[in-house]
Short mmCIF file of C-alpha atoms in Angstrom, two decimals:
data_model
loop_
_atom_site.label_atom_id
_atom_site.label_comp_id
_atom_site.label_asym_id
_atom_site.label_seq_id
_atom_site.Cartn_x
_atom_site.Cartn_y
_atom_site.Cartn_z
CA MET A 1304 -0.17 0.17 -0.05
CA ALA A 1305 1.35 3.42 -1.00
CA GLU A 1306 2.25 5.84 1.61
CA PRO A 1307 0.11 8.85 1.83
CA ARG A 1308 2.10 12.12 0.75
CA HIS A 1309 2.84 14.89 2.34
CA PRO A 1310 0.15 18.10 2.16
CA ALA A 1311 2.90 20.30 1.20
CA PHE A 1312 4.19 17.90 -1.52
CA GLU A 1313 0.52 17.72 -3.05
CA LEU A 1314 0.20 21.65 -2.86
CA ALA A 1315 3.15 22.02 -4.92
CA LYS A 1316 2.49 19.56 -7.24
CA GLY A 1317 -0.91 20.93 -7.95
CA PHE A 1318 0.51 24.46 -8.13
CA LEU A 1319 3.46 23.54 -10.42
CA GLY A 1320 1.13 21.35 -12.68
CA ALA A 1321 -1.49 23.83 -12.83
CA PRO A 1322 -2.23 24.79 -16.49
CA ARG A 1323 -2.20 28.70 -15.66
CA PHE A 1324 1.27 28.10 -14.03
CA SER A 1325 2.26 26.37 -17.26
CA ALA A 1326 0.92 29.23 -19.32
CA ALA A 1327 2.58 31.95 -17.28
CA LEU A 1328 5.93 29.93 -17.20
CA THR A 1329 5.74 29.40 -20.84
CA GLN A 1330 5.36 33.34 -21.52
CA VAL A 1331 8.01 33.99 -19.56
CA ILE A 1332 10.21 31.77 -20.94
CA ILE A 1333 9.61 33.05 -24.48
CA GLY A 1334 10.11 36.72 -23.28
CA SER A 1335 13.40 35.73 -21.39
CA GLN A 1336 14.63 34.50 -24.70
CA LEU A 1337 13.34 37.28 -26.65
CA ALA A 1338 14.64 39.92 -24.36
CA THR A 1339 18.13 38.49 -23.97
CA LEU A 1340 19.96 41.55 -25.13
CA LEU A 1341 17.75 43.94 -22.90
CA LEU A 1342 18.40 41.67 -19.89
CA HIS A 1343 21.85 41.59 -20.52
CA GLU A 1344 22.51 45.18 -20.59
CA LEU A 1345 20.48 45.94 -17.66
CA MET A 1346 21.45 42.88 -15.30
CA GLY A 1347 24.65 41.71 -17.10
CA TRP A 1348 25.39 37.90 -17.90
CA ALA A 1349 25.03 36.91 -14.37
CA GLY A 1350 21.59 38.23 -14.13
CA ALA A 1351 20.57 37.03 -17.43
CA LEU A 1352 22.02 33.22 -16.71
CA ALA A 1353 20.37 33.44 -13.22
CA ILE A 1354 17.26 34.18 -14.78
CA LEU A 1355 17.79 31.23 -17.26
CA GLY A 1356 18.92 28.84 -14.50
CA GLY A 1357 15.66 29.75 -12.33
CA LEU A 1358 13.62 29.14 -15.31
CA VAL A 1359 14.89 25.60 -15.99
CA VAL A 1360 14.50 24.79 -12.52
CA LEU A 1361 10.75 25.89 -12.70
CA ALA A 1362 10.12 24.05 -15.95
CA SER A 1363 11.72 20.83 -14.75
CA PHE A 1364 9.68 20.60 -11.61
CA SER A 1365 6.51 21.77 -13.66
CA LEU A 1366 7.21 18.92 -16.28
CA LEU A 1367 7.92 16.26 -13.06
CA ALA A 1368 4.56 17.66 -11.96
CA GLN A 1369 2.73 16.60 -15.08
CA ARG A 1370 4.73 13.66 -16.19
CA GLU A 1371 1.72 11.29 -15.88
CA GLU A 1372 -0.20 13.33 -18.57
CA ILE A 1373 2.68 13.26 -21.05
CA GLU A 1374 3.01 10.65 -23.99
CA TRP A 1375 6.67 9.84 -23.67
CA HIS A 1376 6.77 7.70 -26.38
CA GLY A 1377 8.44 9.27 -29.49
CA LEU A 1378 9.05 12.14 -27.32
CA LEU A 1379 12.10 14.03 -28.93
CA PRO A 1380 13.19 13.93 -32.70
CA ILE A 1381 16.21 11.84 -32.83
CA SER A 1382 17.85 14.51 -35.19
CA LEU A 1383 17.63 17.26 -32.28
CA LEU A 1384 19.46 15.01 -29.95
CA VAL A 1385 22.04 14.02 -32.53
CA PHE A 1386 22.85 17.70 -33.37
CA VAL A 1387 22.92 18.89 -29.49
CA GLY A 1388 24.88 16.02 -28.64
CA TRP A 1389 27.47 16.73 -31.08
CA ALA A 1390 27.79 20.12 -30.00
CA THR A 1391 27.97 18.99 -26.67
CA ILE A 1392 30.80 16.55 -26.84
CA SER A 1393 32.73 19.27 -29.19
CA VAL A 1394 33.88 20.22 -25.67
CA PHE A 1395 36.61 17.42 -25.97
CA TRP A 1396 38.43 18.51 -29.06
CA SER A 1397 37.40 22.20 -28.72
CA GLN A 1398 40.32 24.98 -29.25
CA TYR A 1399 38.38 26.81 -26.22
CA ASN A 1400 37.13 23.94 -23.70
CA TRP A 1401 36.09 26.06 -21.08
CA ALA A 1402 33.96 28.46 -23.55
CA THR A 1403 32.46 25.31 -25.28
CA ALA A 1404 31.74 23.86 -22.15
CA GLY A 1405 29.65 26.74 -20.93
CA SER A 1406 28.10 27.47 -24.42
CA ALA A 1407 27.12 23.71 -24.20
CA ILE A 1408 25.37 24.12 -21.04
CA TYR A 1409 23.67 27.30 -22.57
CA LEU A 1410 22.74 25.39 -25.45
CA LEU A 1411 21.09 22.46 -23.16
CA ALA A 1412 19.18 24.97 -20.86
CA VAL A 1413 17.63 26.91 -23.99
CA THR A 1414 16.59 23.60 -25.52
CA MET A 1415 14.99 22.18 -22.58
CA LEU A 1416 13.09 25.18 -22.18
CA GLY A 1417 11.84 24.69 -26.09
CA ILE A 1418 11.00 20.82 -25.20
CA TYR A 1419 9.17 22.24 -22.18
CA VAL A 1420 7.05 24.53 -24.07
CA ALA A 1421 6.06 22.27 -27.00
CA LEU A 1422 5.58 19.12 -24.36
CA ILE A 1423 2.93 21.25 -22.10
CA ARG A 1424 1.08 23.47 -24.38
CA ASP A 1425 -1.07 22.77 -27.65
CA THR A 1426 0.03 24.42 -30.79
CA ILE A 1427 -2.49 27.07 -30.53
CA GLN A 1428 -1.67 27.86 -26.75
CA ILE A 1429 1.54 28.21 -28.06
CA ALA A 1430 0.82 30.58 -30.78
CA ARG A 1431 -1.17 32.73 -28.51
CA ALA A 1432 1.62 32.83 -26.02
CA PHE A 1433 4.25 33.99 -28.78
CA GLY A 1434 1.82 36.39 -30.01
CA ASN A 1435 1.39 38.12 -26.25
CA VAL A 1436 5.09 38.24 -25.75
CA LEU A 1437 5.75 39.64 -29.38
CA ARG A 1438 3.09 42.26 -29.19
CA GLY A 1439 4.95 43.51 -25.70
CA ALA A 1440 8.29 43.56 -27.38
CA LEU A 1441 7.54 45.41 -30.20
CA LEU A 1442 5.31 47.79 -28.78
CA LEU A 1443 8.44 48.29 -26.07
CA SER A 1444 10.83 48.72 -29.09
CA LEU A 1445 8.73 51.42 -30.44
CA VAL A 1446 8.07 53.41 -27.13
CA LEU A 1447 12.02 53.34 -26.76
CA GLU A 1448 12.58 54.51 -30.20
CA ILE A 1449 9.79 57.35 -29.80
CA PHE A 1450 11.63 58.18 -26.40
CA SER A 1451 15.15 58.04 -28.15
CA GLY A 1452 14.10 59.71 -31.68
CA VAL A 1453 11.45 62.24 -30.96
CA LEU A 1454 11.50 63.05 -27.34
CA ILE A 1455 15.15 63.13 -26.47
CA ASP A 1456 16.66 63.05 -29.74
CA SER A 1457 19.59 61.28 -28.69
CA PRO A 1458 20.74 57.52 -29.04
CA ILE A 1459 20.13 55.07 -26.58
CA HIS A 1460 23.70 53.74 -26.59
CA PHE A 1461 23.83 50.44 -24.11
CA LEU A 1462 20.49 49.20 -26.26
CA ALA A 1463 22.42 50.42 -29.60
CA ILE A 1464 19.31 52.51 -30.27
CA ALA A 1465 20.34 54.91 -32.82
CA GLY A 1466 17.62 57.11 -32.54
CA ASN A 1467 16.66 57.47 -36.15
CA LEU A 1468 12.81 57.38 -35.77
CA ASP A 1469 12.63 61.05 -36.92
CA VAL A 1470 14.13 60.09 -40.34
CA LEU A 1471 11.92 57.19 -40.42
CA GLY A 1472 14.54 54.61 -39.39
CA PRO A 1473 16.30 52.17 -39.54
CA ILE A 1474 15.25 51.32 -36.09
CA GLN A 1475 16.74 48.55 -33.88
CA GLY A 1476 14.15 48.59 -31.19
CA ILE A 1477 15.23 46.09 -28.11
CA PHE A 1478 17.20 43.52 -30.41
CA GLY A 1479 20.41 45.36 -31.10
CA THR A 1480 20.22 45.61 -35.02
CA ARG A 1481 17.54 46.37 -37.86
CA ASN A 1482 18.12 42.75 -39.02
CA GLN A 1483 17.19 41.12 -35.82
CA LEU A 1484 14.24 43.54 -35.20
CA GLY A 1485 13.40 42.54 -38.68
CA ILE A 1486 13.68 38.65 -38.06
CA VAL A 1487 11.48 38.98 -34.62
CA THR A 1488 8.75 41.12 -36.70
CA LEU A 1489 8.46 38.60 -39.22
CA VAL A 1490 7.90 35.89 -36.84
CA ALA A 1491 5.29 38.45 -35.10
CA ILE A 1492 3.47 38.97 -38.46
CA VAL A 1493 3.11 35.28 -39.06
CA THR A 1494 1.92 34.74 -35.36
CA PHE A 1495 -0.72 37.69 -35.43
CA GLY A 1496 -2.01 36.34 -39.09
CA THR A 1497 -2.55 32.91 -37.20
CA GLU A 1498 -4.18 34.47 -34.61
CA LEU A 1499 -6.46 36.43 -36.83
CA ARG A 1500 -7.30 33.32 -38.89
CA THR A 1501 -7.87 30.98 -36.00
CA ARG A 1502 -9.47 33.97 -34.13
CA SER A 1503 -7.85 32.89 -31.00
CA VAL A 1504 -7.86 36.72 -30.03
CA PRO A 1505 -10.54 39.30 -30.71
CA ARG A 1506 -10.49 40.30 -34.38
CA ASN A 1507 -9.44 44.11 -33.49
CA LEU A 1508 -6.56 43.09 -31.45
CA ALA A 1509 -5.39 40.65 -34.43
CA ILE A 1510 -5.41 43.53 -36.97
CA GLY A 1511 -4.06 46.15 -34.66
CA SER A 1512 -1.18 43.79 -34.04
CA LEU A 1513 -0.48 42.99 -37.92
CA VAL A 1514 -0.62 47.15 -38.24
CA LEU A 1515 2.16 47.27 -35.46
CA GLY A 1516 3.97 44.53 -37.07
CA GLY A 1517 3.69 46.02 -40.65
CA LEU A 1518 4.83 49.37 -39.35
CA THR A 1519 7.83 48.13 -37.37
CA LEU A 1520 8.94 46.06 -40.51
CA LEU A 1521 8.87 49.40 -42.30
CA LEU A 1522 10.69 51.34 -39.95
CA ALA A 1523 13.37 48.51 -39.68
CA ARG A 1524 14.24 48.83 -43.19
CA SER A 1525 15.88 45.73 -43.07
CA PRO A 1526 16.52 44.15 -46.67
CA ILE A 1527 17.02 40.75 -45.04
CA ALA A 1528 13.59 40.99 -43.55
CA PHE A 1529 12.09 42.57 -46.91
CA GLY A 1530 13.61 39.33 -48.59
CA THR A 1531 12.27 36.89 -46.46
CA LEU A 1532 8.88 38.02 -46.44
CA MET A 1533 8.52 37.73 -50.09
CA VAL A 1534 9.26 33.89 -49.35
CA VAL A 1535 6.93 33.76 -46.38
CA MET A 1536 4.15 35.22 -48.55
CA LEU A 1537 4.75 32.81 -51.62
CA ALA A 1538 5.06 29.76 -48.74
CA THR A 1539 1.69 31.12 -47.68
CA LEU A 1540 0.19 30.99 -50.92
CA ALA A 1541 1.43 27.72 -51.79
CA LEU A 1542 0.18 26.24 -48.44
CA TYR A 1543 -3.20 27.90 -49.15
CA GLY A 1544 -3.41 26.25 -52.81
CA LEU A 1545 -2.16 22.89 -51.25
CA ARG A 1546 -4.82 22.88 -48.26
CA ARG A 1547 -7.30 23.11 -51.23
CA VAL A 1548 -6.57 20.23 -53.26
CA SER A 1549 -7.80 16.71 -53.00
CA SER A 1550 -5.87 14.52 -50.84
CA GLU A 1551 -5.34 11.99 -53.94
CA ARG A 1552 -3.77 14.95 -55.90
CA LYS A 1553 -1.93 16.52 -52.99
CA ARG A 1554 1.35 14.31 -53.29
CA ILE A 1555 1.52 15.24 -57.06
CA TRP A 1556 1.47 18.89 -56.25
CA GLN A 1557 3.80 18.42 -53.51
CA PHE A 1558 6.35 17.33 -55.89
CA VAL A 1559 5.21 20.12 -58.23
CA LEU A 1560 5.97 22.58 -55.62
CA LEU A 1561 9.15 21.23 -55.08
CA GLY A 1562 10.15 21.29 -58.29
CA SER A 1563 8.95 24.93 -58.68
CA THR A 1564 10.87 25.96 -55.59
CA ILE A 1565 14.13 24.44 -56.97
CA THR A 1566 13.81 26.16 -60.02
CA VAL A 1567 12.81 29.35 -58.69
CA GLY A 1568 15.92 29.45 -56.24
CA THR A 1569 18.39 28.55 -59.29
CA ILE A 1570 16.65 31.81 -61.32
CA ALA A 1571 17.05 33.77 -58.18
CA TRP A 1572 20.50 32.48 -57.72
CA ALA A 1573 21.53 33.40 -61.61
CA VAL A 1574 20.09 36.89 -61.09
CA ARG A 1575 21.06 37.61 -57.77
CA THR A 1576 22.95 40.99 -58.41
CA PRO A 1577 19.78 42.79 -59.32
CA ILE A 1578 17.86 41.26 -56.66
CA ILE A 1579 20.59 42.62 -54.15
CA ASN A 1580 20.41 46.09 -55.68
CA ALA A 1581 16.66 45.87 -55.53
CA LEU A 1582 16.48 45.30 -51.56
CA SER A 1583 19.33 47.80 -51.20
CA ALA A 1584 21.50 45.30 -49.68
CA SER A 1585 24.97 45.62 -51.25
CA ASN A 1586 26.43 47.04 -47.80
CA GLU A 1587 24.92 44.34 -46.14
CA LEU A 1588 26.38 41.65 -48.43
CA ASN A 1589 29.97 43.39 -48.29
CA GLN A 1590 29.81 43.25 -44.61
CA ARG A 1591 29.11 39.52 -44.66
CA LEU A 1592 31.83 38.79 -47.18
CA ALA A 1593 34.28 40.28 -45.19
CA ILE A 1594 33.20 38.28 -42.41
CA TRP A 1595 32.54 34.84 -44.51
CA ARG A 1596 35.88 34.88 -46.45
CA PRO A 1597 38.52 34.79 -43.28
CA ILE A 1598 35.69 31.98 -41.85
CA ARG A 1599 36.25 29.82 -44.92
CA LEU A 1600 39.99 30.33 -44.61
CA LEU A 1601 40.10 28.88 -41.02
CA ILE A 1602 37.37 25.93 -41.51
CA PRO A 1603 39.93 23.82 -43.27
CA THR A 1604 42.29 23.46 -40.30
CA HIS A 1605 39.30 21.48 -38.30
CA GLU A 1606 37.04 20.85 -41.20
CA LEU A 1607 35.35 17.88 -39.82
CA GLU A 1608 34.95 18.01 -36.52
CA GLY A 1609 35.03 21.95 -36.39
CA TRP A 1610 36.85 24.44 -33.53
CA GLY A 1611 34.29 23.60 -30.92
CA TRP A 1612 30.78 24.94 -30.21
CA ALA A 1613 30.36 28.41 -29.18
CA GLY A 1614 26.83 29.73 -30.05
CA HIS A 1615 27.65 33.47 -29.57
CA TRP A 1616 31.40 34.42 -30.51
CA TRP A 1617 33.30 34.97 -27.59
CA GLU A 1618 35.66 37.99 -27.08
CA GLY A 1619 39.29 37.93 -26.71
CA ILE A 1620 39.35 33.93 -27.93
CA PRO A 1621 41.06 32.91 -31.09
CA PRO A 1622 39.72 32.05 -33.64
CA PHE A 1623 37.49 34.46 -33.21
CA THR A 1624 39.83 37.17 -32.68
CA TYR A 1625 41.37 36.54 -36.32
CA ILE A 1626 37.89 38.02 -37.73
CA ARG A 1627 37.33 41.86 -37.49
CA ASP A 1628 39.43 41.90 -34.33
CA GLY A 1629 37.30 39.73 -32.29
CA LEU A 1630 34.49 42.45 -32.72
CA GLN A 1631 32.17 39.96 -34.54
CA PRO A 1632 29.55 38.35 -32.33
CA SER A 1633 28.51 35.78 -35.12
CA GLY A 1634 29.43 34.73 -38.28
CA LEU A 1635 26.27 36.22 -39.93
CA ASN A 1636 25.12 32.82 -41.48
CA ALA A 1637 23.65 29.94 -39.39
CA TYR A 1638 25.28 27.29 -41.81
CA LEU A 1639 28.51 28.38 -42.08
CA ASP A 1640 28.92 29.22 -38.35
CA VAL A 1641 27.78 25.76 -37.71
CA TRP A 1642 30.39 24.33 -40.28
CA PHE A 1643 32.84 26.49 -38.69
CA GLN A 1644 32.05 25.52 -34.92
CA VAL A 1645 31.45 21.78 -35.10
CA GLY A 1646 32.53 20.98 -38.76
CA LEU A 1647 31.14 19.11 -41.54
CA ILE A 1648 29.76 16.46 -39.18
CA GLY A 1649 27.72 19.18 -37.37
CA LEU A 1650 26.48 20.66 -40.76
CA PHE A 1651 25.23 17.56 -41.93
CA ALA A 1652 23.13 16.67 -38.58
CA PHE A 1653 22.32 20.61 -38.68
CA VAL A 1654 20.96 20.42 -42.35
CA PHE A 1655 19.15 17.09 -41.79
CA MET A 1656 17.76 18.45 -38.57
CA LEU A 1657 16.74 21.51 -40.35
CA GLY A 1658 15.08 19.71 -43.03
CA LEU A 1659 13.24 17.03 -41.32
CA ALA A 1660 11.54 19.43 -39.04
CA PHE A 1661 10.59 21.76 -41.92
CA ILE A 1662 9.17 18.64 -44.12
CA ARG A 1663 7.33 17.28 -41.01
CA SER A 1664 5.81 20.92 -40.55
CA TRP A 1665 4.84 21.50 -44.30
CA LEU A 1666 3.05 18.07 -44.41
CA LEU A 1667 1.20 18.84 -41.08
CA ALA A 1668 0.24 22.28 -42.54
CA SER A 1669 -0.88 21.05 -45.78
CA ARG A 1670 -3.04 18.09 -44.53
CA GLN A 1671 -4.69 19.53 -41.32
CA ARG A 1672 -7.77 21.64 -41.25
CA SER A 1673 -6.95 23.69 -38.42
CA PHE A 1674 -4.96 26.67 -39.91
CA VAL A 1675 -2.72 26.67 -36.50
CA TYR A 1676 -0.77 24.37 -37.88
CA ALA A 1677 0.50 26.62 -40.61
CA TRP A 1678 2.16 28.58 -37.79
CA PRO A 1679 5.23 26.36 -37.22
CA ALA A 1680 5.91 25.83 -40.90
CA LEU A 1681 5.95 29.41 -41.58
CA VAL A 1682 7.60 30.31 -38.72
CA LEU A 1683 10.20 27.53 -39.82
CA VAL A 1684 10.56 29.37 -43.31
CA VAL A 1685 11.38 32.57 -41.60
CA LEU A 1686 14.23 30.87 -39.37
CA LEU A 1687 15.88 28.89 -42.20
CA VAL A 1688 15.77 31.80 -44.79
CA THR A 1689 17.10 34.21 -42.50
CA GLY A 1690 19.44 31.65 -41.41
CA LEU A 1691 21.52 32.31 -44.67
CA ALA A 1692 22.36 36.03 -43.65
CA GLU A 1693 22.15 35.98 -39.64
CA SER A 1694 23.00 33.36 -36.97
CA SER A 1695 20.47 34.00 -34.74
CA LEU A 1696 18.81 30.83 -35.24
CA LEU A 1697 21.52 29.15 -33.29
CA VAL A 1698 21.15 31.11 -29.86
CA GLU A 1699 18.18 32.17 -27.53
CA PHE A 1700 14.63 32.89 -29.41
CA GLY A 1701 15.61 31.75 -32.49
CA TRP A 1702 16.74 28.50 -31.13
CA LEU A 1703 13.86 28.33 -28.61
CA THR A 1704 11.59 28.82 -31.55
CA PHE A 1705 12.86 26.11 -33.92
CA VAL A 1706 12.97 23.73 -31.00
CA VAL A 1707 9.45 24.25 -30.47
CA CYS A 1708 8.62 23.83 -33.76
CA SER A 1709 10.82 20.96 -34.37
CA VAL A 1710 9.45 19.03 -31.18
CA LYS A 1711 5.79 19.77 -31.95
CA ALA A 1712 6.09 18.39 -35.60
CA SER A 1713 7.76 15.30 -34.48
CA ARG A 1714 5.24 14.46 -31.79
CA GLU A 1715 2.84 14.63 -34.73
CA LEU A 1716 4.42 12.98 -37.36
CA SER A 1717 6.80 10.49 -35.51
CA TRP A 1718 7.93 7.38 -37.18
CA ARG A 1719 8.57 5.83 -33.94
CA LYS A 1720 4.96 6.22 -32.55
CA ALA A 1721 3.70 5.01 -36.18
CA PHE A 1722 5.77 2.24 -35.98
CA ALA A 1723 4.63 1.38 -32.09
CA ALA A 1724 1.09 1.78 -33.31
CA ILE A 1725 1.22 -0.97 -35.84
CA ARG A 1726 3.55 -3.44 -34.02
CA VAL A 1727 1.96 -6.43 -33.13
CA PRO A 1728 1.43 -6.88 -29.20
CA SER A 1729 3.92 -9.44 -27.74
CA GLY A 1730 0.92 -11.57 -26.30
CA MET A 1731 -0.76 -12.22 -29.72
CA ASP A 1732 0.30 -14.99 -32.52
#
């Protein structure tokens, strides 16, 4: 006979496992990763890491309190585990072991928070949580830009806000650069559009949020965000068409769409110079080429295994000091950054993980009736495309969002769960 548990234990379990606690914790997790730069500038890395550690503890206890309600079979995508595992064990051959150890722990912590959000909340609840946090972040960004560019007419240096609102941008908000603001705004626009389409928030709030997102995107004046917006719009149209095709013809049209995407991508590469000029992205490209060239020269030294996982580039540590005097925070290309840090093996694991997550999300978005399933697919489009010009996919909000989308897609289309469902029980002939 089981011994009765202490009332305090039951009280703690009920509190940590309550839906309201999970909902609140989810929004705090998303907000903390979205506002990492702000937290770092206000509290330093010690404060930001303390918040991260506290959230990991709370999420762990909340997960334990709800362990009986979670379907554990086929819990996590193996591709995600492989990549995170490879990045973690790179500490053994890293050229900067202590930095890799710290970065790996940081990666594991954010990954755990993403897994918690994906396991505990439904997709519509996750989209709502992202929407609430993104609304607040964009509003705060505009308020600070108004304060800097209009009221005091002076930059806010510690947040890298240039105070350009009086000349209609570019603005940076609380994200440090116009490109980061543009990426976050794109995720926000996809989220607000999902809220409007699913009627999960009042219509006026959803429309107002879309106006806020559109205004912020225009003021950010990010060529990377503008280019990605066109890709997202094409993906949205493609999904709209696929969702209206009969199930018998859907597979054929998926292959047609794949062929069309490859063709358009090839043409876009062939005429990339006019596209870059049209987006006024020449300066952005030149800045990136100045970083990518020395990275390509350093990669062959440890081409297979990489220099060691770092996530954010560490100041004062070779080989990062060899690139722009160590002042660059990232490689400005998630794929090249991964190759640089964890080698060809890590790059193959990374690309396979991204591709599998996107295919699963895309299939779900095209098959399921509810439009909320389009949210992970379109968000992944934003992350994967912007990863060609930014490395934010590898850390904090970008990585958290990817983990959430990847785990949700894996749980819905898991080959392990499908195999278990058709496996013959051991007691039957």
